[in-house]
Amino acid sequence: MRNLAGIVFMATLLTLVVLGAAGCASTPQATPERDAEAKQFGSSPAAATVYIYRPGGSAELQDDPVLWIDDRLIGATLPRAYFRVHLDPGNHVFTGLGPDNGRLTLETRPGEVYFVEQVVSGGQSRFRLVTAQLGQQVITNCCHLLETWAPGQRPLLR
């Protein structure tokens, strides 16, 4: 009986460690191959492709808002990084979580590619739609691709 209690205790402890590590997970950087493929800036005939990037530098390092599109958690945005997200056509709301209350509504069409710049200052985001030319130039010269978070992954709350 004592052995069973020890096994249950260890299983519970292991579960808590795994859950705690998942809750503290940062946004993973994509492989160089996936980054290079995303920087081809291709479109999908059935969906809109949206690039959300933060061109900022070291002054923004303390600000790490979590990006949501509609009710979907995308991940923590980082300076000099970007996300590529495929969305169904229609209206979509980009928001932050935590100290961030930035917001942008974007109507998308299938087969189109959109670029959204996110500037973060003092924990607040400013989202703005930019031209394809500007978005591609900035992403190519400054940024690396981040993977979107897996379903159920949550941000580290400070």
Coordinates of C-alpha atoms in Angstrom, one line a residue:
M1 CA 0.0 0.0 0.0
R2 CA 2.9 2.4 0.8
N3 CA 4.4 1.7 -2.6
L4 CA 1.1 2.6 -4.3
A5 CA 0.9 5.9 -2.4
G6 CA 4.5 6.7 -3.5
I7 CA 3.7 6.0 -7.1
V8 CA 0.6 8.2 -7.0
F9 CA 2.6 11.0 -5.3
M10 CA 5.3 10.8 -8.0
A11 CA 2.8 10.7 -10.8
T12 CA 1.0 13.8 -9.4
L13 CA 4.4 15.6 -8.9
L14 CA 5.4 14.8 -12.5
T15 CA 2.1 16.1 -13.8
L16 CA 2.4 19.4 -11.9
V17 CA 6.0 19.8 -13.3
V18 CA 4.9 19.2 -16.9
L19 CA 1.9 21.6 -16.5
G20 CA 4.0 24.2 -14.9
A21 CA 6.6 24.0 -17.7
A22 CA 3.9 24.3 -20.3
G23 CA 2.5 27.4 -18.6
C24 CA 5.9 29.1 -18.7
A25 CA 6.6 28.2 -22.3
S26 CA 7.9 31.0 -24.5
T27 CA 7.0 31.5 -28.1
P28 CA 9.1 29.1 -30.1
Q29 CA 11.2 30.3 -33.1
A30 CA 10.6 28.5 -36.3
T31 CA 13.3 26.6 -38.1
P32 CA 15.4 28.5 -40.7
E33 CA 13.7 26.5 -43.4
R34 CA 10.2 27.5 -42.3
D35 CA 11.4 31.1 -42.0
A36 CA 12.8 31.1 -45.5
E37 CA 9.6 29.6 -46.9
A38 CA 7.4 32.2 -45.1
K39 CA 9.6 35.0 -46.5
Q40 CA 8.5 33.9 -50.0
F41 CA 5.3 35.7 -49.1
G42 CA 3.0 33.3 -50.9
S43 CA -0.7 33.3 -50.7
S44 CA -3.3 30.6 -50.3
P45 CA -6.3 30.5 -52.7
A46 CA -8.9 29.6 -50.0
A47 CA -7.6 31.7 -47.1
A48 CA -6.0 35.1 -46.3
T49 CA -2.4 35.2 -45.2
V50 CA -1.5 37.7 -42.5
Y51 CA 2.0 38.6 -41.3
I52 CA 2.1 40.3 -37.9
Y53 CA 5.5 41.7 -37.1
R54 CA 7.3 43.7 -34.4
P55 CA 10.3 45.6 -35.9
G56 CA 11.3 47.0 -32.4
G57 CA 14.6 46.8 -30.8
S58 CA 16.1 46.6 -27.3
A59 CA 13.9 49.3 -25.9
E60 CA 10.9 47.0 -26.1
L61 CA 12.5 43.9 -24.5
Q62 CA 10.5 44.2 -21.3
D63 CA 7.2 44.3 -23.2
D64 CA 5.9 40.9 -24.4
P65 CA 2.2 41.2 -25.1
V66 CA 0.3 38.1 -26.1
L67 CA -1.4 38.3 -29.5
W68 CA -4.9 37.0 -30.0
I69 CA -6.8 37.0 -33.3
D70 CA -10.5 36.7 -32.7
D71 CA -10.6 34.1 -29.9
R72 CA -7.4 32.2 -31.0
L73 CA -4.3 32.6 -29.0
I74 CA -1.4 33.2 -31.4
G75 CA 1.6 33.7 -29.0
A76 CA 3.7 36.2 -27.3
T77 CA 5.0 38.8 -29.7
L78 CA 8.7 39.6 -29.6
P79 CA 10.8 42.4 -31.0
R80 CA 12.4 41.6 -34.4
A81 CA 10.0 38.7 -35.0
Y82 CA 6.8 37.9 -36.8
F83 CA 3.9 35.5 -37.1
R84 CA 2.4 34.2 -40.4
V85 CA -1.3 33.2 -39.9
H86 CA -3.8 31.9 -42.3
L87 CA -7.4 33.1 -41.7
D88 CA -10.8 32.5 -43.2
P89 CA -12.1 35.4 -45.2
G90 CA -14.0 37.9 -43.2
N91 CA -13.5 40.4 -40.3
H92 CA -10.9 39.6 -37.7
V93 CA -10.0 41.4 -34.5
F94 CA -6.3 41.5 -33.4
T95 CA -5.9 42.2 -29.7
G96 CA -3.3 41.9 -26.9
L97 CA -3.6 40.4 -23.4
G98 CA -2.1 41.5 -20.1
P99 CA -1.0 45.1 -19.9
D100 CA -1.7 45.4 -23.6
N101 CA -5.0 46.8 -24.9
G102 CA -4.1 47.4 -28.6
R103 CA -6.7 46.5 -31.1
L104 CA -7.2 46.3 -34.9
T105 CA -10.1 45.0 -37.0
L106 CA -9.1 43.7 -40.4
E107 CA -11.4 42.5 -43.2
T108 CA -9.6 39.8 -45.2
R109 CA -10.3 38.1 -48.6
P110 CA -9.2 34.7 -49.8
G111 CA -5.9 34.7 -51.7
E112 CA -4.8 38.1 -50.3
V113 CA -1.7 38.7 -48.2
Y114 CA -1.8 41.4 -45.4
F115 CA 0.9 42.9 -43.3
V116 CA 0.3 44.3 -39.8
E117 CA 2.9 46.1 -37.9
Q118 CA 2.8 46.0 -34.1
V119 CA 4.7 48.7 -32.2
V120 CA 4.9 48.2 -28.4
S121 CA 5.6 51.0 -26.0
G122 CA 5.0 51.0 -22.3
G123 CA 3.1 47.7 -22.4
Q124 CA 0.7 49.0 -25.1
S125 CA 0.4 47.9 -28.7
R126 CA -0.3 50.0 -31.7
F127 CA -1.4 47.8 -34.6
R128 CA -1.5 49.2 -38.2
L129 CA -2.0 47.8 -41.6
V130 CA 1.0 48.5 -43.9
T131 CA 1.6 48.1 -47.6
A132 CA 2.9 44.7 -48.9
Q133 CA 6.1 46.5 -50.1
L134 CA 6.9 47.9 -46.6
G135 CA 5.9 44.7 -44.7
Q136 CA 8.0 42.5 -46.9
Q137 CA 11.0 44.8 -46.7
V138 CA 10.9 45.0 -42.9
I139 CA 10.3 41.3 -42.3
T140 CA 13.1 40.3 -44.8
N141 CA 15.6 42.7 -43.2
C142 CA 14.8 42.4 -39.5
C143 CA 12.7 39.5 -38.4
H144 CA 12.5 35.8 -37.7
L145 CA 9.4 33.6 -37.8
L146 CA 7.7 32.5 -34.6
E147 CA 5.5 29.4 -34.4
T148 CA 2.0 29.9 -33.2
W149 CA 1.2 28.4 -29.8
A150 CA -0.4 25.0 -29.6
P151 CA -4.0 24.7 -28.5
G152 CA -4.1 24.9 -24.7
Q153 CA -0.8 26.6 -24.3
R154 CA -1.0 29.7 -22.1
P155 CA 1.2 32.7 -21.5
L156 CA 3.4 33.1 -18.4
L157 CA 1.6 35.6 -16.2
R158 CA 3.8 37.8 -14.2

